[in-house]
PDB file of C-alpha atoms in Angstrom:
ATOM      1  CA  UNK A   1      91.867  73.579  80.562  1.00 84.00           C
ATOM      2  CA  UNK A   2      91.340  76.864  82.386  1.00 92.00           C
ATOM      3  CA  UNK A   3      88.421  79.100  81.386  1.00 92.00           C
ATOM      4  CA  UNK A   4      88.618  82.820  82.156  1.00 92.00           C
ATOM      5  CA  UNK A   5      86.070  84.417  84.469  1.00 90.00           C
ATOM      6  CA  UNK A   6      87.662  87.863  84.300  1.00 87.00           C
ATOM      7  CA  UNK A   7      91.057  89.424  83.749  1.00 87.00           C
ATOM      8  CA  UNK A   8      92.377  91.326  86.772  1.00 81.00           C
ATOM      9  CA  UNK A   9      95.189  92.909  84.776  1.00 80.00           C
ATOM     10  CA  UNK A  10      97.565  91.889  81.984  1.00 81.00           C
ATOM     11  CA  UNK A  11      99.298  89.394  84.301  1.00 80.00           C
ATOM     12  CA  UNK A  12      96.442  87.902  86.349  1.00 83.00           C
ATOM     13  CA  UNK A  13      93.184  86.140  85.474  1.00 88.00           C
ATOM     14  CA  UNK A  14      90.411  84.695  87.613  1.00 87.00           C
ATOM     15  CA  UNK A  15      89.458  81.379  86.000  1.00 89.00           C
ATOM     16  CA  UNK A  16      87.931  77.960  86.642  1.00 89.00           C
ATOM     17  CA  UNK A  17      89.423  74.566  85.893  1.00 88.00           C
ATOM     18  CA  UNK A  18      87.703  71.500  84.410  1.00 84.00           C
ATOM     19  CA  UNK A  19      86.370  70.524  87.855  1.00 82.00           C
ATOM     20  CA  UNK A  20      84.814  73.950  88.402  1.00 83.00           C
ATOM     21  CA  UNK A  21      87.442  74.981  90.989  1.00 80.00           C
ATOM     22  CA  UNK A  22      88.078  78.701  90.958  1.00 81.00           C
ATOM     23  CA  UNK A  23      91.717  79.653  90.554  1.00 83.00           C
ATOM     24  CA  UNK A  24      93.808  82.726  89.935  1.00 82.00           C
ATOM     25  CA  UNK A  25      96.401  82.310  87.205  1.00 85.00           C
ATOM     26  CA  UNK A  26      99.490  84.522  87.016  1.00 80.00           C
ATOM     27  CA  UNK A  27     101.818  84.943  84.069  1.00 81.00           C
ATOM     28  CA  UNK A  28     103.296  87.614  81.846  1.00 80.00           C
ATOM     29  CA  UNK A  29     100.595  88.840  79.447  1.00 86.00           C
ATOM     30  CA  UNK A  30      98.130  86.146  80.496  1.00 89.00           C
ATOM     31  CA  UNK A  31      95.269  88.634  80.865  1.00 88.00           C
ATOM     32  CA  UNK A  32      95.926  90.708  77.752  1.00 89.00           C
ATOM     33  CA  UNK A  33      92.665  91.007  75.756  1.00 90.00           C
ATOM     34  CA  UNK A  34      91.142  88.076  77.643  1.00 92.00           C
ATOM     35  CA  UNK A  35      87.364  88.116  78.090  1.00 92.00           C
ATOM     36  CA  UNK A  36      84.993  86.003  80.193  1.00 91.00           C
ATOM     37  CA  UNK A  37      84.702  82.403  78.951  1.00 90.00           C
ATOM     38  CA  UNK A  38      87.864  82.630  76.839  1.00 94.00           C
ATOM     39  CA  UNK A  39      90.273  79.695  77.285  1.00 93.00           C
ATOM     40  CA  UNK A  40      93.417  80.695  79.142  1.00 93.00           C
ATOM     41  CA  UNK A  41      96.619  80.227  77.155  1.00 92.00           C
ATOM     42  CA  UNK A  42      98.451  77.448  79.080  1.00 90.00           C
ATOM     43  CA  UNK A  43     101.833  78.535  77.741  1.00 90.00           C
ATOM     44  CA  UNK A  44     101.492  81.835  79.609  1.00 89.00           C
ATOM     45  CA  UNK A  45     100.575  80.323  82.977  1.00 87.00           C
ATOM     46  CA  UNK A  46     103.492  80.695  85.353  1.00 79.00           C
ATOM     47  CA  UNK A  47     101.583  79.976  88.545  1.00 74.00           C
ATOM     48  CA  UNK A  48      98.069  79.256  89.713  1.00 76.00           C
ATOM     49  CA  UNK A  49      96.733  79.322  93.225  1.00 72.00           C
ATOM     50  CA  UNK A  50      93.413  78.449  94.768  1.00 71.00           C
ATOM     51  CA  UNK A  51      91.590  81.032  96.902  1.00 67.00           C
ATOM     52  CA  UNK A  52      91.295  79.934 100.523  1.00 61.00           C
ATOM     53  CA  UNK A  53      89.467  81.001 103.640  1.00 58.00           C
ATOM     54  CA  UNK A  54      92.446  83.194 104.567  1.00 56.00           C
ATOM     55  CA  UNK A  55      92.746  84.609 101.025  1.00 60.00           C
ATOM     56  CA  UNK A  56      89.300  84.499  99.393  1.00 55.00           C
ATOM     57  CA  UNK A  57      88.797  85.281  95.729  1.00 59.00           C
ATOM     58  CA  UNK A  58      87.307  88.709  96.381  1.00 62.00           C
ATOM     59  CA  UNK A  59      90.370  89.747  98.380  1.00 63.00           C
ATOM     60  CA  UNK A  60      92.694  88.519  95.667  1.00 62.00           C
ATOM     61  CA  UNK A  61      90.634  90.194  92.969  1.00 65.00           C
ATOM     62  CA  UNK A  62      90.747  93.462  94.910  1.00 66.00           C
ATOM     63  CA  UNK A  63      94.485  93.229  95.596  1.00 69.00           C
ATOM     64  CA  UNK A  64      96.096  92.242  92.313  1.00 68.00           C
ATOM     65  CA  UNK A  65      94.821  95.051  90.035  1.00 69.00           C
ATOM     66  CA  UNK A  66      96.427  97.614  92.351  1.00 72.00           C
ATOM     67  CA  UNK A  67      99.891  96.064  92.171  1.00 77.00           C
ATOM     68  CA  UNK A  68     102.382  97.108  89.516  1.00 80.00           C
ATOM     69  CA  UNK A  69     102.576  94.497  86.777  1.00 77.00           C
ATOM     70  CA  UNK A  70     106.368  94.403  86.938  1.00 84.00           C
ATOM     71  CA  UNK A  71     106.275  93.824  90.700  1.00 87.00           C
ATOM     72  CA  UNK A  72     103.817  90.947  90.330  1.00 82.00           C
ATOM     73  CA  UNK A  73     106.086  89.405  87.691  1.00 84.00           C
ATOM     74  CA  UNK A  74     109.078  89.664  90.039  1.00 90.00           C
ATOM     75  CA  UNK A  75     107.087  88.022  92.837  1.00 89.00           C
ATOM     76  CA  UNK A  76     105.996  85.201  90.524  1.00 85.00           C
ATOM     77  CA  UNK A  77     109.624  84.557  89.549  1.00 89.00           C
ATOM     78  CA  UNK A  78     110.610  84.424  93.232  1.00 93.00           C
ATOM     79  CA  UNK A  79     107.768  81.989  93.950  1.00 90.00           C
ATOM     80  CA  UNK A  80     109.328  79.627  91.421  1.00 90.00           C
ATOM     81  CA  UNK A  81     112.371  79.492  93.709  1.00 94.00           C
ATOM     82  CA  UNK A  82     110.076  78.724  96.650  1.00 94.00           C
ATOM     83  CA  UNK A  83     108.496  75.879  94.677  1.00 91.00           C
ATOM     84  CA  UNK A  84     111.903  74.420  93.878  1.00 94.00           C
ATOM     85  CA  UNK A  85     113.123  74.567  97.486  1.00 95.00           C
ATOM     86  CA  UNK A  86     109.981  74.154  99.605  1.00 95.00           C
ATOM     87  CA  UNK A  87     107.452  72.570  97.250  1.00 93.00           C
ATOM     88  CA  UNK A  88     104.340  73.724  95.430  1.00 86.00           C
ATOM     89  CA  UNK A  89     102.044  73.635  98.485  1.00 86.00           C
ATOM     90  CA  UNK A  90     104.206  76.109 100.427  1.00 90.00           C
ATOM     91  CA  UNK A  91     104.524  78.386  97.386  1.00 88.00           C
ATOM     92  CA  UNK A  92     100.751  78.327  96.938  1.00 81.00           C
ATOM     93  CA  UNK A  93     100.102  79.186 100.585  1.00 84.00           C
ATOM     94  CA  UNK A  94     102.436  82.191 100.637  1.00 87.00           C
ATOM     95  CA  UNK A  95     101.583  83.480  97.139  1.00 83.00           C
ATOM     96  CA  UNK A  96      99.190  86.232  98.213  1.00 81.00           C
ATOM     97  CA  UNK A  97     100.930  87.681 101.307  1.00 84.00           C
ATOM     98  CA  UNK A  98     104.321  87.323  99.631  1.00 90.00           C
ATOM     99  CA  UNK A  99     103.242  89.117  96.453  1.00 87.00           C
ATOM    100  CA  UNK A 100     101.626  91.881  98.498  1.00 85.00           C
ATOM    101  CA  UNK A 101     104.747  92.196 100.654  1.00 89.00           C
ATOM    102  CA  UNK A 102     107.095  92.343  97.661  1.00 92.00           C
ATOM    103  CA  UNK A 103     105.030  95.070  95.989  1.00 89.00           C
ATOM    104  CA  UNK A 104     104.813  97.063  99.239  1.00 88.00           C
ATOM    105  CA  UNK A 105     108.529  96.687  99.975  1.00 91.00           C
ATOM    106  CA  UNK A 106     109.487  97.844  96.480  1.00 93.00           C
ATOM    107  CA  UNK A 107     107.108 100.801  96.713  1.00 89.00           C
ATOM    108  CA  UNK A 108     108.592 101.844 100.070  1.00 89.00           C
ATOM    109  CA  UNK A 109     112.153 101.506  98.758  1.00 91.00           C
ATOM    110  CA  UNK A 110     111.402 103.588  95.670  1.00 92.00           C
ATOM    111  CA  UNK A 111     109.959 106.292  97.903  1.00 89.00           C
ATOM    112  CA  UNK A 112     113.039 106.250 100.129  1.00 87.00           C
ATOM    113  CA  UNK A 113     111.173 104.819 103.106  1.00 82.00           C
ATOM    114  CA  UNK A 114     112.913 102.379 105.442  1.00 74.00           C
ATOM    115  CA  UNK A 115     111.413  99.888 107.867  1.00 71.00           C
ATOM    116  CA  UNK A 116     113.269  98.906 111.018  1.00 69.00           C
ATOM    117  CA  UNK A 117     112.113  95.441 112.022  1.00 67.00           C
ATOM    118  CA  UNK A 118     113.773  94.677 115.349  1.00 71.00           C
ATOM    119  CA  UNK A 119     112.395  91.149 115.031  1.00 81.00           C
ATOM    120  CA  UNK A 120     114.715  90.316 112.105  1.00 85.00           C
ATOM    121  CA  UNK A 121     117.706  89.248 114.209  1.00 86.00           C
ATOM    122  CA  UNK A 122     115.543  87.026 116.383  1.00 90.00           C
ATOM    123  CA  UNK A 123     113.798  85.421 113.403  1.00 91.00           C
ATOM    124  CA  UNK A 124     117.312  84.511 112.254  1.00 91.00           C
ATOM    125  CA  UNK A 125     117.916  82.816 115.623  1.00 90.00           C
ATOM    126  CA  UNK A 126     114.556  81.026 115.617  1.00 92.00           C
ATOM    127  CA  UNK A 127     114.379  79.963 111.979  1.00 93.00           C
ATOM    128  CA  UNK A 128     117.876  80.189 110.443  1.00 92.00           C
ATOM    129  CA  UNK A 129     117.101  78.113 107.325  1.00 95.00           C
ATOM    130  CA  UNK A 130     113.932  80.069 106.503  1.00 96.00           C
ATOM    131  CA  UNK A 131     115.655  83.387 107.147  1.00 95.00           C
ATOM    132  CA  UNK A 132     118.625  82.425 104.960  1.00 96.00           C
ATOM    133  CA  UNK A 133     116.305  81.461 102.109  1.00 97.00           C
ATOM    134  CA  UNK A 134     114.241  84.639 102.590  1.00 96.00           C
ATOM    135  CA  UNK A 135     117.441  86.663 102.246  1.00 95.00           C
ATOM    136  CA  UNK A 136     118.163  84.864  98.954  1.00 95.00           C
ATOM    137  CA  UNK A 137     114.684  85.751  97.690  1.00 96.00           C
ATOM    138  CA  UNK A 138     114.969  89.384  98.740  1.00 95.00           C
ATOM    139  CA  UNK A 139     118.435  89.601  97.223  1.00 95.00           C
ATOM    140  CA  UNK A 140     117.216  88.177  93.911  1.00 95.00           C
ATOM    141  CA  UNK A 141     114.360  90.690  93.865  1.00 96.00           C
ATOM    142  CA  UNK A 142     116.790  93.539  94.541  1.00 95.00           C
ATOM    143  CA  UNK A 143     119.047  92.364  91.714  1.00 95.00           C
ATOM    144  CA  UNK A 144     116.205  91.959  89.228  1.00 94.00           C
ATOM    145  CA  UNK A 145     114.551  95.303  89.997  1.00 94.00           C
ATOM    146  CA  UNK A 146     117.734  97.265  90.815  1.00 94.00           C
ATOM    147  CA  UNK A 147     115.907  98.465  93.923  1.00 94.00           C
ATOM    148  CA  UNK A 148     117.772  97.847  97.172  1.00 92.00           C
ATOM    149  CA  UNK A 149     115.694  96.034  99.775  1.00 91.00           C
ATOM    150  CA  UNK A 150     117.146  95.976 103.266  1.00 82.00           C
ATOM    151  CA  UNK A 151     117.716  92.818 105.268  1.00 81.00           C
ATOM    152  CA  UNK A 152     114.716  93.681 107.443  1.00 86.00           C
ATOM    153  CA  UNK A 153     112.400  92.869 104.530  1.00 90.00           C
ATOM    154  CA  UNK A 154     113.473  89.225 104.759  1.00 92.00           C
ATOM    155  CA  UNK A 155     111.982  88.676 108.234  1.00 91.00           C
ATOM    156  CA  UNK A 156     108.298  88.739 107.172  1.00 91.00           C
ATOM    157  CA  UNK A 157     109.115  86.494 104.207  1.00 94.00           C
ATOM    158  CA  UNK A 158     110.776  83.995 106.550  1.00 94.00           C
ATOM    159  CA  UNK A 159     107.667  83.966 108.754  1.00 93.00           C
ATOM    160  CA  UNK A 160     105.450  83.410 105.700  1.00 93.00           C
ATOM    161  CA  UNK A 161     107.577  80.357 104.927  1.00 95.00           C
ATOM    162  CA  UNK A 162     107.437  79.095 108.506  1.00 94.00           C
ATOM    163  CA  UNK A 163     103.674  79.507 108.633  1.00 92.00           C
ATOM    164  CA  UNK A 164     103.171  77.810 105.250  1.00 91.00           C
ATOM    165  CA  UNK A 165     105.343  74.773 105.929  1.00 90.00           C
ATOM    166  CA  UNK A 166     103.558  74.288 109.251  1.00 85.00           C
ATOM    167  CA  UNK A 167     100.213  74.037 107.484  1.00 80.00           C
ATOM    168  CA  UNK A 168      99.333  77.587 106.510  1.00 70.00           C
ATOM    169  CA  UNK A 169      97.179  78.486 109.507  1.00 69.00           C
ATOM    170  CA  UNK A 170      96.623  81.953 110.922  1.00 73.00           C
ATOM    171  CA  UNK A 171      99.705  84.041 110.152  1.00 78.00           C
ATOM    172  CA  UNK A 172      99.016  86.273 113.151  1.00 82.00           C
ATOM    173  CA  UNK A 173      99.597  83.240 115.416  1.00 85.00           C
ATOM    174  CA  UNK A 174     103.014  82.652 113.866  1.00 86.00           C
ATOM    175  CA  UNK A 175     103.889  86.330 114.284  1.00 86.00           C
ATOM    176  CA  UNK A 176     102.664  86.412 117.909  1.00 87.00           C
ATOM    177  CA  UNK A 177     104.742  83.315 118.675  1.00 88.00           C
ATOM    178  CA  UNK A 178     107.852  84.901 117.144  1.00 91.00           C
ATOM    179  CA  UNK A 179     107.281  88.101 119.112  1.00 90.00           C
ATOM    180  CA  UNK A 180     106.911  86.094 122.332  1.00 93.00           C
ATOM    181  CA  UNK A 181     110.213  84.266 121.747  1.00 92.00           C
ATOM    182  CA  UNK A 182     111.821  87.635 120.992  1.00 92.00           C
ATOM    183  CA  UNK A 183     110.479  89.037 124.286  1.00 92.00           C
ATOM    184  CA  UNK A 184     111.975  86.070 126.148  1.00 93.00           C
ATOM    185  CA  UNK A 185     115.311  86.618 124.427  1.00 92.00           C
ATOM    186  CA  UNK A 186     115.200  90.300 125.417  1.00 91.00           C
ATOM    187  CA  UNK A 187     114.741  89.322 129.084  1.00 91.00           C
ATOM    188  CA  UNK A 188     117.949  87.332 128.941  1.00 92.00           C
ATOM    189  CA  UNK A 189     119.819  89.949 126.912  1.00 89.00           C
ATOM    190  CA  UNK A 190     119.030  92.574 129.536  1.00 87.00           C
ATOM    191  CA  UNK A 191     121.275  90.620 131.942  1.00 85.00           C
ATOM    192  CA  UNK A 192     123.789  89.168 129.490  1.00 77.00           C
ATOM    193  CA  UNK A 193     126.415  91.952 129.460  1.00 63.00           C
ATOM    194  CA  UNK A 194     126.210  91.964 125.640  1.00 52.00           C
ATOM    195  CA  UNK A 195     127.502  88.398 125.279  1.00 53.00           C
ATOM    196  CA  UNK A 196     125.935  88.157 121.822  1.00 53.00           C
ATOM    197  CA  UNK A 197     128.715  86.209 120.171  1.00 53.00           C
ATOM    198  CA  UNK A 198     127.512  82.760 121.331  1.00 68.00           C
ATOM    199  CA  UNK A 199     124.969  82.422 118.532  1.00 79.00           C
ATOM    200  CA  UNK A 200     124.739  78.662 118.916  1.00 86.00           C
ATOM    201  CA  UNK A 201     123.709  79.033 122.555  1.00 88.00           C
ATOM    202  CA  UNK A 202     121.191  81.771 121.713  1.00 90.00           C
ATOM    203  CA  UNK A 203     119.698  79.563 119.028  1.00 91.00           C
ATOM    204  CA  UNK A 204     119.403  76.674 121.469  1.00 91.00           C
ATOM    205  CA  UNK A 205     117.692  78.930 123.948  1.00 93.00           C
ATOM    206  CA  UNK A 206     115.265  80.237 121.308  1.00 92.00           C
ATOM    207  CA  UNK A 207     114.510  76.671 120.194  1.00 92.00           C
ATOM    208  CA  UNK A 208     113.824  75.644 123.782  1.00 93.00           C
ATOM    209  CA  UNK A 209     111.430  78.554 124.338  1.00 94.00           C
ATOM    210  CA  UNK A 210     109.589  77.582 121.150  1.00 92.00           C
ATOM    211  CA  UNK A 211     109.333  74.030 122.475  1.00 92.00           C
ATOM    212  CA  UNK A 212     107.891  75.276 125.773  1.00 92.00           C
ATOM    213  CA  UNK A 213     105.331  77.413 123.937  1.00 89.00           C
ATOM    214  CA  UNK A 214     104.141  74.387 121.967  1.00 83.00           C
ATOM    215  CA  UNK A 215     104.150  71.764 124.728  1.00 77.00           C
ATOM    216  CA  UNK A 216     102.214  72.170 127.956  1.00 62.00           C
ATOM    217  CA  UNK A 217     103.559  70.641 131.135  1.00 48.00           C
ATOM    218  CA  UNK A 218     102.295  67.461 132.716  1.00 46.00           C
ATOM    219  CA  UNK A 219      99.556  67.917 135.263  1.00 46.00           C
ATOM    220  CA  UNK A 220     100.919  68.406 138.799  1.00 44.00           C
ATOM    221  CA  UNK A 221      99.808  64.966 139.973  1.00 47.00           C
ATOM    222  CA  UNK A 222     101.885  63.326 137.211  1.00 47.00           C
ATOM    223  CA  UNK A 223     105.142  65.003 138.246  1.00 47.00           C
ATOM    224  CA  UNK A 224     107.274  63.671 141.106  1.00 48.00           C
ATOM    225  CA  UNK A 225     107.875  66.854 143.053  1.00 50.00           C
ATOM    226  CA  UNK A 226     110.653  66.182 145.579  1.00 49.00           C
ATOM    227  CA  UNK A 227     113.592  65.538 143.198  1.00 55.00           C
ATOM    228  CA  UNK A 228     112.613  68.517 141.068  1.00 54.00           C
ATOM    229  CA  UNK A 229     112.254  70.786 144.052  1.00 62.00           C
ATOM    230  CA  UNK A 230     115.719  69.685 145.203  1.00 73.00           C
ATOM    231  CA  UNK A 231     117.199  70.559 141.803  1.00 79.00           C
ATOM    232  CA  UNK A 232     115.400  73.911 141.823  1.00 76.00           C
ATOM    233  CA  UNK A 233     116.793  74.667 145.276  1.00 82.00           C
ATOM    234  CA  UNK A 234     120.338  73.864 144.158  1.00 86.00           C
ATOM    235  CA  UNK A 235     120.024  75.938 140.980  1.00 87.00           C
ATOM    236  CA  UNK A 236     118.482  78.886 142.823  1.00 87.00           C
ATOM    237  CA  UNK A 237     121.379  78.889 145.280  1.00 88.00           C
ATOM    238  CA  UNK A 238     124.140  78.281 142.727  1.00 90.00           C
ATOM    239  CA  UNK A 239     122.872  80.451 139.872  1.00 90.00           C
ATOM    240  CA  UNK A 240     120.640  83.141 141.354  1.00 91.00           C
ATOM    241  CA  UNK A 241     120.791  85.454 138.323  1.00 91.00           C
ATOM    242  CA  UNK A 242     119.993  82.664 135.854  1.00 92.00           C
ATOM    243  CA  UNK A 243     117.230  81.321 138.073  1.00 93.00           C
ATOM    244  CA  UNK A 244     115.621  84.754 138.425  1.00 93.00           C
ATOM    245  CA  UNK A 245     115.689  85.369 134.662  1.00 94.00           C
ATOM    246  CA  UNK A 246     114.396  81.837 133.998  1.00 94.00           C
ATOM    247  CA  UNK A 247     111.434  82.547 136.280  1.00 95.00           C
ATOM    248  CA  UNK A 248     110.711  85.761 134.355  1.00 95.00           C
ATOM    249  CA  UNK A 249     110.835  83.873 131.049  1.00 95.00           C
ATOM    250  CA  UNK A 250     108.643  81.141 132.534  1.00 94.00           C
ATOM    251  CA  UNK A 251     106.047  83.770 133.418  1.00 94.00           C
ATOM    252  CA  UNK A 252     105.992  85.060 129.831  1.00 95.00           C
ATOM    253  CA  UNK A 253     105.688  81.555 128.399  1.00 94.00           C
ATOM    254  CA  UNK A 254     102.949  80.588 130.853  1.00 93.00           C
ATOM    255  CA  UNK A 255     100.951  83.678 129.982  1.00 91.00           C
ATOM    256  CA  UNK A 256     101.173  82.873 126.276  1.00 90.00           C
ATOM    257  CA  UNK A 257     100.390  79.161 126.380  1.00 88.00           C
ATOM    258  CA  UNK A 258      97.860  79.353 129.202  1.00 89.00           C
ATOM    259  CA  UNK A 259      99.455  76.802 131.532  1.00 89.00           C
ATOM    260  CA  UNK A 260     102.193  77.264 134.175  1.00 90.00           C
ATOM    261  CA  UNK A 261     105.601  75.712 133.739  1.00 90.00           C
ATOM    262  CA  UNK A 262     106.392  72.651 135.811  1.00 87.00           C
ATOM    263  CA  UNK A 263     109.404  72.554 138.092  1.00 86.00           C
ATOM    264  CA  UNK A 264     111.529  70.517 135.693  1.00 87.00           C
ATOM    265  CA  UNK A 265     110.796  73.009 132.901  1.00 90.00           C
ATOM    266  CA  UNK A 266     111.966  75.919 135.054  1.00 91.00           C
ATOM    267  CA  UNK A 267     115.039  73.941 136.098  1.00 90.00           C
ATOM    268  CA  UNK A 268     115.967  73.237 132.486  1.00 91.00           C
ATOM    269  CA  UNK A 269     115.338  76.878 131.545  1.00 93.00           C
ATOM    270  CA  UNK A 270     117.699  77.898 134.327  1.00 93.00           C
ATOM    271  CA  UNK A 271     120.403  75.619 132.979  1.00 92.00           C
ATOM    272  CA  UNK A 272     119.898  77.139 129.538  1.00 91.00           C
ATOM    273  CA  UNK A 273     120.293  80.612 131.032  1.00 92.00           C
ATOM    274  CA  UNK A 274     123.562  79.677 132.773  1.00 90.00           C
ATOM    275  CA  UNK A 275     125.150  79.316 129.333  1.00 88.00           C
ATOM    276  CA  UNK A 276     124.248  82.919 128.519  1.00 89.00           C
ATOM    277  CA  UNK A 277     124.438  84.788 131.817  1.00 86.00           C
ATOM    278  CA  UNK A 278     127.455  85.490 134.010  1.00 75.00           C
ATOM    279  CA  UNK A 279     126.753  85.160 137.711  1.00 67.00           C
ATOM    280  CA  UNK A 280     129.266  87.836 138.661  1.00 58.00           C
TER     281      UNK A 280
END
């Protein structure tokens, strides 16, 4: 049984469960005429989530009363889709930023404001499944509210999903990582003569950059240098444009992860670039 601590609005209540764990319960009309210490009607509970270090109770309590009740209800309905596809833990982790984002996006759209998120196309390359699902969510919200939300609104939702399924750590880290991959992609695009049709190759390249960001190289003494140096020499001579761009990307990656790329990593990056860059 959930016992009310206070109603935030008609659709949100701060409460505690039988173990004394503080929760926030969402549901249509769940907070109507509810007072402290009243039992919460379980038939009205559509979703509960537990405040965390990233989203403490005071932040949630401050946020929810300022959101339109209808917008919160739409977000709750969309979170049910997240639960069905990703599981309850992911839905719980994204509940607060997602609800805030939905309300903000709808407010902007109603006011005729547009947001141009250049990162959207690259999020699609990096996380195609999450981006596709985010588009479904945004589309369902647009249909339910009759407010058109542009495709750019799906990119933050996709990153919320990525962050949540990877454990729900600091969202700013996930965003910084996505922006770094996007910067690396831009370095290659600047030399690609607009060869943007090879989406499979671009996705492979983005996936490889993500791998490099997450995995530091072996220490120099663990790497046999001569064969690698020979391969680097051959690649530098045969594919000078790809090698030069690969070195630029390697510099970006090294700066982000804090360790330089080993020779075999640069060689493999070069080979990835040859699939995207013409040498003449």
